[in-house]
Amino acid sequence: MSYRRLAASAAVLAAGISFLPGTAAQATGPATDGGAKGLTTPDLVPADAVEKTRFSSPAAESTRETAPTARTGLSAPQPTAPGAGAMTAETGAADFQVGVDAYTTSAHGLALDTWVQNLATSASVTVAWGDGATTNAAYDGSGQPVASEHTYAELGTYTVKVTVTDSATATAVTNEVQVTTEGSDYTPYGPTRLLDTRNGTGAAKTKVAPYTSAKVKIAGNGGIPAGVTAVVLNVTVTNTTSGGHVTAFADGDDRPTTSNVNFAPGQTVPNLVIVPVGANGYVNLYNGGWESVDLIADVTGYFTQSASSGYTPLAPERFVDTRNGTGTAKGQVAGYGSFSVQIAGQGKVPASGVKAVALNVTVTNPKSDGHLTVYPSGQSAPTASNVNFTAGQTIANSVIVPVGPDGRIVVRNGGWNPADVIVDVVGYYSPASAGAYLPFQPERLLDTRDNATWGEGPLGGRGYVYLPLAAGEPGITGFVLNSTVTNTKDNGYLAVSPDPNTIDAYIDDTATWPAAPTSSTLNWTVGKTVPNLVQASTGANGIVDFWNQSDGNVDLIVDVFGLYQDN
């Protein structure tokens, strides 16, 4: 397969930066805020940056299916083999062949060029796309290719058959090409532990040395099939003695400059990762710290280029808050206690067909160290963990978890003392959802610390950054991002949500101050560096907002890993 790569970089994005003046922003916003900073020119055009996959069948492979009845009284010849030569001059049949080139254009889309050789007269072109659909076009005899396009309702591999018919001689020539759609659908799996360097699961029983990688087998591991394009892992770093970061990437690819997990000495930090899988079926987890660390990786699902479950992103919606009794009993979850959450049929999640749900899970006010485990109802609690915490800490992590047969999930407090739990739903996976995943080579989109490329400085308290990631791209419904805050001057949290304004409103200075979201993507305390995966909905206008919900400045880093597209 081919990975898609964004053409945008921090340097390119900076060319489009504008600042919404504080007076305008404050007209409908809070009395004090950090303003709105962002882009007025959406330099990110994923459709133009696609590294298209090409499929071809040369003209020599074409087959003459129908020969003319002889004008001279000869009987009709039988179909010739691929690449066969011209009919006899006595029959007057045209000697032509047909070549086919196909290109992926989107998650579900395909473009087709039909090349007709040695035919100087007009002809009809019929394309059978392999899914029951057929389109017709005309060849004008010029030798230029005939262009056709198609969008498949379901991902998969199809045989496309092209038939060119010369009506003057009643000659039909065909060619076929096998194509595979570019997008990937999701299959829930686990949660299952694939790597634990503390006990030798999936690798040697030893810490990962600084500036080296742990290689994790994905394809063919357990029930995970060959040909997976990307995998969802919850990656945890522990037993740290220095600061550093972990970078996940496909084995065989160059290691990107992005990071997935940031840690300080003594910290245990988890983060969800959606990472492309190398052609050999492995991914790498790189230790970017200067001391050895232990790494844990739990799989919760994988993506393949065949029909399974697509993704529907949602504006974040709070399903559970034990502090006030939203979605469950009011009061902290007891040590080693658990509660179930109804997902199917709640909020904007459909009542049936949901296979997995994308969440942001936050623990707060914990009375001791511990962890949270999220898993489908009807199963025993797995050994995997989703959120690790210390006493008194508020910390969030993204979670993608299968939904049980009754439409519920279970959240378990793995600590020995009570804690409060918050669950926000950000999307769901179902066979009826059309959003297919397209992984990128990871790339940094924004770093407010970089004056050479950003120039606007840190994000002020109660302000937001708007990024028009899919403005003008209606088929793109969401992005997989990693957001990191650092140089934090006050306790607070980051909120990510679609922007109700259009990019033209920002350009014209008519944008209104959006309502600040109440959900949190990540939480921090003063001086901490905190990352978290974000499955961000692009909403109706293709713009994603990142809110600093604190009274102090923060620096914000945004890395992109892929997108969801429904066409």
Coordinates of C-alpha atoms in Angstrom, one line a residue:
M1 CA 0.0 0.0 0.0
S2 CA 1.1 3.6 -0.2
Y3 CA 0.8 6.0 2.7
R4 CA -0.5 9.5 2.1
R5 CA 1.6 12.4 3.2
L6 CA 0.5 16.0 4.0
A7 CA 2.3 18.7 2.0
A8 CA 1.8 21.2 4.9
S9 CA 4.5 21.9 7.5
A10 CA 4.8 24.4 10.2
A11 CA 6.8 26.7 7.9
V12 CA 4.2 26.5 5.2
L13 CA 1.3 27.0 7.7
A14 CA 2.9 30.1 9.1
A15 CA 2.4 31.9 5.7
G16 CA -1.4 31.8 6.3
I17 CA -1.4 32.9 10.0
S18 CA -3.7 35.7 11.0
F19 CA -4.6 37.2 14.4
L20 CA -8.2 37.9 15.3
P21 CA -7.9 41.1 17.4
G22 CA -8.8 40.8 21.0
T23 CA -11.5 43.5 20.8
A24 CA -13.3 41.6 18.0
A25 CA -12.8 38.3 19.7
Q26 CA -14.1 39.6 23.0
A27 CA -17.3 41.0 21.5
T28 CA -19.1 37.7 22.3
G29 CA -16.4 36.0 24.3
P30 CA -15.3 36.1 27.9
A31 CA -14.2 39.3 29.5
T32 CA -10.6 38.2 29.5
D33 CA -9.1 35.8 27.0
G34 CA -6.1 34.9 25.0
G35 CA -7.6 35.8 21.7
A36 CA -8.0 33.6 18.7
K37 CA -5.0 32.7 16.5
G38 CA -5.0 30.6 13.4
L39 CA -4.9 30.3 9.7
T40 CA -6.9 32.2 7.1
T41 CA -5.4 30.3 4.1
P42 CA -6.0 26.6 4.5
D43 CA -2.6 25.4 3.0
L44 CA -3.5 21.9 4.0
V45 CA -5.1 20.3 0.9
P46 CA -5.0 16.5 1.5
A47 CA -6.6 15.7 -1.8
D48 CA -3.8 17.4 -3.6
A49 CA -1.1 15.8 -1.4
V50 CA -2.3 12.2 -2.0
E51 CA 0.3 9.7 -3.0
K52 CA -2.0 7.9 -5.4
T53 CA -1.8 4.1 -5.8
R54 CA -1.7 3.1 -9.5
F55 CA -3.0 0.0 -11.1
S56 CA -2.3 -0.8 -14.8
S57 CA -3.0 -3.4 -17.5
P58 CA -1.1 -2.8 -20.7
A59 CA -2.7 -2.8 -24.2
A60 CA -0.9 -6.1 -24.9
E61 CA -3.2 -7.7 -22.4
S62 CA -6.4 -6.7 -24.1
T63 CA -8.6 -9.3 -25.7
R64 CA -10.8 -9.2 -28.8
E65 CA -14.2 -10.4 -27.6
T66 CA -16.3 -10.0 -30.6
A67 CA -15.2 -10.2 -34.3
P68 CA -17.3 -9.0 -37.2
T69 CA -19.2 -11.2 -39.5
A70 CA -17.3 -11.3 -42.7
R71 CA -18.4 -8.8 -45.4
T72 CA -17.0 -11.2 -48.0
G73 CA -19.0 -14.1 -46.8
L74 CA -16.4 -15.5 -44.4
S75 CA -17.6 -17.0 -41.2
A76 CA -17.0 -15.0 -38.0
P77 CA -13.6 -15.8 -36.4
Q78 CA -13.4 -16.8 -32.8
P79 CA -12.1 -14.4 -30.1
T80 CA -8.3 -14.0 -30.2
A81 CA -5.9 -14.4 -27.3
P82 CA -4.6 -11.3 -25.4
G83 CA -2.2 -9.3 -27.6
A84 CA -3.2 -11.0 -30.8
G85 CA -2.6 -9.2 -34.1
A86 CA -4.9 -7.6 -36.5
M87 CA -7.8 -9.2 -38.3
T88 CA -7.3 -9.9 -42.0
A89 CA -7.7 -7.0 -44.4
E90 CA -10.4 -8.9 -46.1
T91 CA -12.7 -8.6 -43.1
G92 CA -12.1 -4.8 -42.9
A93 CA -11.9 -5.1 -39.0
A94 CA -10.0 -2.4 -37.1
D95 CA -6.7 -3.5 -35.6
F96 CA -6.8 -1.8 -32.2
Q97 CA -6.0 -2.6 -28.6
V98 CA -7.0 -1.1 -25.2
G99 CA -4.7 -0.3 -22.2
V100 CA -6.0 0.7 -18.8
D101 CA -4.5 2.9 -16.0
A102 CA -6.4 3.3 -12.7
Y103 CA -5.6 5.6 -9.8
T104 CA -7.0 6.0 -6.3
T105 CA -8.3 9.5 -5.7
S106 CA -9.8 9.2 -2.2
A107 CA -10.7 6.7 0.4
H108 CA -13.4 5.2 -1.8
G109 CA -12.7 6.8 -5.2
L110 CA -11.0 5.7 -8.4
A111 CA -10.1 7.4 -11.6
L112 CA -9.6 5.4 -14.8
D113 CA -7.8 6.2 -18.1
T114 CA -8.7 4.1 -21.1
W115 CA -6.1 4.2 -23.8
V116 CA -7.2 3.1 -27.3
Q117 CA -4.4 2.3 -29.7
N118 CA -4.5 2.0 -33.5
L119 CA -8.1 3.3 -33.9
A120 CA -8.6 6.6 -35.7
T121 CA -12.4 6.5 -35.6
S122 CA -14.9 7.0 -32.8
A123 CA -15.9 4.1 -30.5
S124 CA -17.9 3.5 -27.4
V125 CA -16.3 2.8 -24.0
T126 CA -18.1 0.8 -21.3
V127 CA -16.6 0.4 -17.8
A128 CA -17.9 -2.3 -15.5
W129 CA -16.5 -1.3 -12.1
G130 CA -16.8 -4.7 -10.4
D131 CA -19.4 -3.7 -7.9
G132 CA -22.4 -3.9 -10.3
A133 CA -22.1 -0.4 -11.5
T134 CA -21.5 0.5 -15.2
T135 CA -20.6 3.7 -16.9
N136 CA -20.4 4.7 -20.6
A137 CA -18.2 7.1 -22.4
A138 CA -17.1 7.9 -26.0
Y139 CA -13.7 7.7 -27.6
D140 CA -13.2 10.3 -30.3
G141 CA -10.4 8.7 -32.3
S142 CA -7.7 11.2 -31.2
G143 CA -5.6 8.7 -29.3
Q144 CA -6.1 10.7 -26.1
P145 CA -7.3 8.7 -23.0
V146 CA -10.9 8.5 -22.1
A147 CA -11.3 9.4 -18.4
S148 CA -13.9 7.8 -16.1
E149 CA -14.4 8.1 -12.3
H150 CA -16.2 6.0 -9.7
T151 CA -16.8 5.9 -6.0
Y152 CA -17.2 2.5 -4.3
A153 CA -19.8 2.2 -1.5
E154 CA -17.7 -0.4 0.2
L155 CA -13.9 -0.7 0.5
G156 CA -12.3 -3.7 -1.0
T157 CA -10.6 -5.2 -4.1
Y158 CA -12.5 -5.1 -7.4
T159 CA -11.9 -6.3 -11.0
V160 CA -12.6 -3.4 -13.4
K161 CA -13.5 -4.5 -17.0
V162 CA -13.3 -2.0 -19.9
T163 CA -14.9 -2.7 -23.2
V164 CA -14.2 -0.5 -26.3
T165 CA -16.6 -1.2 -29.2
D166 CA -15.9 0.0 -32.8
S167 CA -19.4 0.0 -34.3
A168 CA -18.2 0.4 -37.8
T169 CA -16.7 -3.1 -37.7
A170 CA -18.7 -4.5 -34.8
T171 CA -15.4 -5.2 -33.1
A172 CA -15.2 -5.2 -29.3
V173 CA -11.9 -5.2 -27.4
T174 CA -11.7 -5.6 -23.6
N175 CA -9.1 -5.3 -20.8
E176 CA -9.3 -5.9 -17.1
V177 CA -7.4 -4.5 -14.1
Q178 CA -7.7 -5.4 -10.4
V179 CA -7.9 -2.4 -8.1
T180 CA -8.0 -1.9 -4.3
T181 CA -9.6 1.1 -2.7
E182 CA -7.2 3.3 -0.7
G183 CA -9.1 3.7 2.6
S184 CA -9.1 1.3 5.6
D185 CA -11.9 0.2 7.8
Y186 CA -11.7 -0.6 11.5
T187 CA -12.0 -4.0 13.2
P188 CA -12.1 -4.1 17.1
Y189 CA -9.7 -6.5 18.7
G190 CA -8.9 -7.2 22.3
P191 CA -7.9 -5.2 24.4
T192 CA -4.9 -7.5 24.3
R193 CA -1.3 -7.0 25.5
L194 CA 1.3 -7.3 22.7
L195 CA 4.3 -5.9 24.4
D196 CA 5.6 -5.7 28.0
T197 CA 9.3 -5.3 28.4
R198 CA 8.9 -5.8 32.2
N199 CA 8.1 -9.5 31.8
G200 CA 9.2 -10.4 28.2
T201 CA 5.8 -10.2 26.5
G202 CA 6.4 -9.7 22.8
A203 CA 10.1 -8.8 23.3
A204 CA 13.1 -9.5 25.4
K205 CA 12.7 -9.0 29.1
T206 CA 14.7 -5.9 29.4
K207 CA 14.3 -2.1 29.2
V208 CA 14.4 -0.4 25.9
A209 CA 17.8 1.4 25.6
P210 CA 18.0 5.1 24.9
Y211 CA 17.6 6.1 21.3
T212 CA 16.6 2.6 20.2
S213 CA 13.3 1.0 19.3
A214 CA 11.2 -1.9 20.5
K215 CA 9.8 -3.8 17.5
V216 CA 6.2 -5.0 17.9
K217 CA 4.7 -7.7 15.7
I218 CA 1.2 -6.7 14.6
A219 CA 0.2 -8.6 11.4
G220 CA -0.1 -12.3 12.1
N221 CA 0.0 -11.8 15.9
G222 CA -2.9 -13.7 17.4
G223 CA -6.0 -13.1 15.2
I224 CA -4.7 -10.0 13.6
P225 CA -4.5 -10.7 9.8
A226 CA -1.8 -10.0 7.3
G227 CA -2.2 -6.8 5.3
V228 CA -3.2 -4.5 8.2
T229 CA -2.6 -0.9 7.3
A230 CA -2.7 0.6 10.7
V231 CA -3.1 -0.5 14.3
V232 CA -4.6 1.1 17.5
L233 CA -2.3 0.7 20.4
N234 CA -2.3 2.0 24.0
V235 CA 1.3 2.7 24.6
T236 CA 2.6 3.1 28.2
V237 CA 6.0 4.1 29.3
T238 CA 7.1 3.3 32.9
N239 CA 10.1 2.9 35.1
T240 CA 11.5 6.1 33.7
T241 CA 14.7 7.7 35.2
S242 CA 15.0 10.6 32.9
G243 CA 12.8 12.8 30.7
G244 CA 12.1 11.9 27.1
H245 CA 9.5 10.8 24.6
V246 CA 8.3 7.8 22.6
T247 CA 7.7 7.8 18.9
A248 CA 5.6 5.1 17.1
F249 CA 6.1 4.5 13.4
A250 CA 5.9 1.8 10.8
D251 CA 8.9 -0.5 10.6
G252 CA 10.7 0.2 7.4
D253 CA 9.8 3.9 7.3
D254 CA 12.0 6.8 8.4
R255 CA 11.5 7.7 12.0
P256 CA 9.4 11.0 12.1
T257 CA 10.2 14.0 14.2
T258 CA 6.8 13.8 16.0
S259 CA 6.2 12.3 19.4
N260 CA 3.4 10.2 20.8
V261 CA 4.2 9.9 24.5
N262 CA 6.2 12.5 26.6
F263 CA 7.5 11.6 30.1
A264 CA 9.4 12.9 33.0
P265 CA 11.6 11.0 35.5
G266 CA 9.6 8.6 37.6
Q267 CA 6.4 9.0 35.5
T268 CA 4.2 6.3 34.1
V269 CA 2.4 7.8 31.1
P270 CA 0.0 6.1 28.6
N271 CA -1.2 7.5 25.3
L272 CA -3.3 6.0 22.5
V273 CA -1.5 5.7 19.2
I274 CA -2.9 5.0 15.7
V275 CA 0.2 4.0 13.7
P276 CA 0.8 2.6 10.2
V277 CA 2.0 -0.9 10.1
G278 CA 5.1 -1.7 8.0
A279 CA 5.1 -4.0 5.0
N280 CA 6.7 -6.7 7.2
G281 CA 3.8 -6.4 9.7
Y282 CA 5.8 -4.6 12.5
V283 CA 5.7 -1.2 14.2
N284 CA 8.5 0.5 16.1
L285 CA 8.3 2.2 19.5
Y286 CA 11.3 4.5 19.8
N287 CA 12.7 5.6 23.1
G288 CA 13.7 9.2 22.7
G289 CA 15.0 9.6 26.3
W290 CA 18.5 9.4 27.4
E291 CA 17.9 6.6 29.9
S292 CA 16.3 3.1 29.4
V293 CA 12.6 2.7 29.9
D294 CA 10.0 -0.1 30.0
L295 CA 7.3 -0.1 27.3
I296 CA 3.9 -1.6 27.3
A297 CA 1.6 -1.9 24.2
D298 CA -2.0 -3.0 24.3
V299 CA -3.9 -3.4 21.0
T300 CA -7.6 -2.5 20.8
G301 CA -8.2 -2.7 17.0
Y302 CA -6.7 -2.6 13.5
F303 CA -7.4 -1.2 10.1
T304 CA -7.5 -3.1 6.7
Q305 CA -8.4 -2.2 3.1
S306 CA -11.5 -4.3 3.2
A307 CA -15.1 -3.5 4.3
S308 CA -15.6 -3.6 8.1
S309 CA -16.5 -0.7 10.3
G310 CA -16.1 3.0 9.2
Y311 CA -15.9 5.9 11.6
T312 CA -18.4 8.7 12.4
P313 CA -16.8 11.5 14.3
L314 CA -18.9 13.5 16.8
A315 CA -18.5 16.8 18.6
P316 CA -17.4 15.7 22.1
E317 CA -20.3 14.8 24.3
R318 CA -20.1 14.0 28.0
F319 CA -21.6 10.6 28.8
V320 CA -20.3 10.1 32.4
D321 CA -19.2 12.3 35.2
T322 CA -19.2 10.7 38.6
R323 CA -18.8 14.0 40.3
N324 CA -22.4 15.0 39.5
G325 CA -24.0 11.7 38.6
T326 CA -24.1 12.1 34.8
G327 CA -24.5 8.7 33.2
T328 CA -23.9 6.7 36.4
A329 CA -24.3 6.9 40.2
K330 CA -23.0 10.1 41.8
G331 CA -19.9 9.5 43.8
Q332 CA -16.4 8.2 43.3
V333 CA -15.8 4.8 41.9
A334 CA -14.6 2.5 44.7
G335 CA -11.1 0.9 44.6
Y336 CA -11.3 -2.1 42.3
G337 CA -14.9 -1.2 41.6
S338 CA -16.4 -0.7 38.1
F339 CA -19.5 0.7 36.4
S340 CA -21.1 0.1 33.0
V341 CA -22.0 2.8 30.5
Q342 CA -24.8 2.6 27.9
I343 CA -23.3 3.7 24.6
A344 CA -25.6 2.5 21.8
G345 CA -28.7 4.7 21.5
Q346 CA -27.4 7.5 23.7
G347 CA -26.7 11.0 22.5
K348 CA -25.9 10.9 18.7
V349 CA -24.7 7.3 18.8
P350 CA -27.2 5.0 16.9
A351 CA -29.1 2.3 18.8
S352 CA -27.7 -0.6 16.8
G353 CA -24.7 -1.6 14.6
V354 CA -22.1 0.1 16.8
K355 CA -19.0 -2.0 17.0
A356 CA -16.6 0.3 18.9
V357 CA -16.6 3.8 20.4
A358 CA -14.0 6.5 20.6
L359 CA -13.7 8.1 24.0
N360 CA -11.7 10.5 26.0
V361 CA -11.5 9.1 29.6
T362 CA -10.4 11.3 32.5
V363 CA -9.6 10.4 36.1
T364 CA -9.6 13.1 38.7
N365 CA -9.5 13.3 42.5
P366 CA -7.9 9.8 42.9
K367 CA -7.1 8.9 46.5
S368 CA -4.2 6.6 45.5
D369 CA -2.1 5.5 42.6
G370 CA -3.8 3.2 40.1
H371 CA -5.2 2.8 36.6
L372 CA -8.5 2.6 34.7
T373 CA -9.4 -0.2 32.3
V374 CA -12.1 0.2 29.8
Y375 CA -13.5 -2.9 28.1
P376 CA -16.7 -4.2 26.4
S377 CA -19.5 -5.5 28.6
G378 CA -20.0 -9.2 28.8
Q379 CA -16.2 -9.8 29.1
S380 CA -13.9 -10.2 32.0
A381 CA -11.6 -7.2 32.7
P382 CA -8.4 -7.6 30.7
T383 CA -4.9 -7.0 32.0
A384 CA -4.6 -4.0 29.7
S385 CA -4.8 -0.4 31.2
N386 CA -6.0 2.7 29.5
V387 CA -5.3 5.5 32.0
N388 CA -2.5 5.4 34.6
F389 CA -2.6 7.9 37.5
T390 CA -1.0 8.9 40.8
A391 CA -2.7 10.1 43.9
G392 CA -4.4 13.5 43.4
Q393 CA -3.6 13.6 39.7
T394 CA -6.1 14.6 37.0
I395 CA -5.2 12.9 33.7
A396 CA -7.0 12.0 30.5
N397 CA -6.3 9.5 27.7
S398 CA -8.0 8.6 24.4
V399 CA -9.7 5.2 24.3
I400 CA -11.1 3.1 21.4
V401 CA -13.0 0.2 22.9
P402 CA -15.3 -2.4 21.5
V403 CA -19.0 -2.2 22.5
G404 CA -20.6 -5.2 24.1
P405 CA -23.6 -7.1 22.6
D406 CA -25.9 -5.0 24.9
G407 CA -24.4 -1.7 23.6
R408 CA -22.5 -1.1 26.8
I409 CA -18.9 -0.7 28.0
V410 CA -17.4 -1.1 31.5
V411 CA -14.9 1.2 33.3
R412 CA -12.9 -0.4 36.1
N413 CA -10.9 1.5 38.7
G414 CA -7.7 -0.5 39.2
G415 CA -6.6 1.6 42.1
W416 CA -7.1 0.5 45.7
N417 CA -8.9 3.7 46.7
P418 CA -11.8 5.7 45.1
A419 CA -11.5 8.1 42.1
D420 CA -13.8 10.2 40.0
V421 CA -14.2 9.3 36.3
I422 CA -15.3 11.4 33.3
V423 CA -16.1 9.9 29.9
D424 CA -16.6 11.9 26.8
V425 CA -17.7 10.3 23.5
V426 CA -16.0 11.7 20.4
G427 CA -17.1 9.1 17.7
Y428 CA -18.1 5.6 16.9
Y429 CA -17.3 2.8 14.4
S430 CA -20.0 0.8 12.6
P431 CA -20.6 -1.0 9.3
A432 CA -23.0 1.8 8.3
S433 CA -20.4 4.5 8.8
A434 CA -18.6 5.5 5.6
G435 CA -15.6 7.2 7.1
A436 CA -12.5 5.2 6.0
Y437 CA -9.1 5.9 7.5
L438 CA -6.1 7.1 5.5
P439 CA -2.8 7.0 7.5
F440 CA -0.1 9.5 6.9
Q441 CA 3.6 9.6 7.6
P442 CA 3.3 11.6 10.8
E443 CA 4.0 15.3 10.4
R444 CA 4.1 18.3 12.7
L445 CA 1.4 20.9 11.8
L446 CA 1.9 23.5 14.6
D447 CA 4.4 24.3 17.3
T448 CA 3.8 27.6 19.0
R449 CA 7.4 27.5 20.5
D450 CA 8.8 27.9 17.0
N451 CA 9.0 31.6 16.3
A452 CA 10.4 31.1 12.8
T453 CA 7.3 29.3 11.7
W454 CA 4.5 30.5 14.0
G455 CA 5.5 33.9 15.2
E456 CA 2.4 34.5 17.4
G457 CA 3.9 33.1 20.7
P458 CA 2.1 30.9 23.2
L459 CA -1.6 30.4 23.3
G460 CA -3.1 32.8 25.9
G461 CA -5.4 31.8 28.7
R462 CA -9.0 31.1 27.6
G463 CA -7.9 31.6 24.0
Y464 CA -8.0 29.2 21.1
V465 CA -6.1 28.3 17.9
Y466 CA -8.2 27.5 14.8
L467 CA -6.8 25.2 12.1
P468 CA -8.8 24.9 8.8
L469 CA -7.6 21.3 8.2
A470 CA -10.3 20.4 5.8
A471 CA -11.8 23.7 4.6
G472 CA -13.1 23.1 1.0
E473 CA -12.8 19.3 1.5
P474 CA -16.4 18.2 2.3
G475 CA -15.5 14.4 2.2
I476 CA -13.1 14.7 5.1
T477 CA -14.9 14.2 8.3
G478 CA -12.1 13.9 10.9
F479 CA -8.4 13.9 11.7
V480 CA -6.2 11.8 13.9
L481 CA -3.9 14.2 15.7
N482 CA -1.6 14.2 18.7
S483 CA -1.9 17.4 20.8
T484 CA 0.8 18.3 23.3
V485 CA 0.9 21.2 25.8
T486 CA 4.1 22.3 27.4
N487 CA 5.5 25.4 29.3
T488 CA 2.2 25.5 31.2
K489 CA 1.8 28.5 33.5
D490 CA -1.4 27.5 35.3
N491 CA -3.5 24.4 35.9
G492 CA -6.0 23.7 33.2
Y493 CA -7.1 21.5 30.3
L494 CA -7.2 21.5 26.5
A495 CA -10.5 21.2 24.7
V496 CA -10.8 20.3 21.0
S497 CA -13.9 20.9 19.0
P498 CA -15.2 21.8 15.5
D499 CA -15.5 25.5 14.8
P500 CA -18.9 26.9 13.8
N501 CA -17.4 29.7 11.7
T502 CA -16.3 29.4 8.1
I503 CA -12.8 30.3 7.0
D504 CA -14.3 33.2 5.0
A505 CA -15.7 34.6 8.2
Y506 CA -12.2 34.7 9.7
I507 CA -10.8 36.3 6.6
D508 CA -13.5 38.9 6.6
D509 CA -13.2 39.5 10.4
T510 CA -16.9 38.5 10.8
A511 CA -16.2 35.3 12.9
T512 CA -18.0 35.1 16.2
W513 CA -16.6 33.7 19.3
P514 CA -17.5 30.0 19.5
A515 CA -19.0 28.5 22.7
A516 CA -16.1 27.0 24.6
P517 CA -16.5 23.2 24.8
T518 CA -17.1 21.6 28.2
S519 CA -15.3 18.4 27.4
S520 CA -11.5 18.0 28.0
T521 CA -8.9 16.4 25.7
L522 CA -6.0 16.5 28.1
N523 CA -5.4 18.0 31.6
W524 CA -2.3 19.5 33.0
T525 CA -0.8 21.1 36.1
V526 CA 1.7 23.9 36.2
G527 CA 5.0 23.1 34.4
K528 CA 3.9 19.8 33.1
T529 CA 4.2 18.5 29.5
V530 CA 1.2 16.4 28.6
P531 CA 0.2 14.7 25.2
N532 CA -3.0 13.0 24.1
L533 CA -4.4 11.6 20.9
V534 CA -7.3 13.5 19.4
Q535 CA -9.9 12.1 17.0
A536 CA -11.1 15.5 15.9
S537 CA -14.3 16.1 14.0
T538 CA -14.0 18.7 11.3
G539 CA -17.7 19.7 11.7
A540 CA -19.5 21.4 8.9
N541 CA -16.7 23.9 8.0
G542 CA -13.6 21.8 8.2
I543 CA -12.0 23.9 11.0
V544 CA -10.8 22.4 14.3
D545 CA -10.4 24.6 17.4
F546 CA -7.9 24.0 20.2
W547 CA -8.8 25.8 23.5
N548 CA -6.6 26.7 26.3
Q549 CA -8.9 26.3 29.3
S550 CA -6.7 27.9 31.9
D551 CA -5.8 31.4 32.9
G552 CA -2.1 31.1 32.0
N553 CA -0.2 30.8 28.7
V554 CA 0.6 27.4 27.2
D555 CA 2.6 26.2 24.2
L556 CA 0.7 23.9 21.9
I557 CA 2.1 21.3 19.5
V558 CA -0.1 19.5 17.0
D559 CA 1.0 16.5 15.0
V560 CA -1.2 14.8 12.3
F561 CA -1.3 11.0 11.7
G562 CA -4.2 10.5 9.3
L563 CA -7.7 11.4 8.4
Y564 CA -11.2 9.9 7.9
Q565 CA -12.9 10.3 4.5
D566 CA -16.4 9.2 3.5
N567 CA -16.0 9.5 -0.3

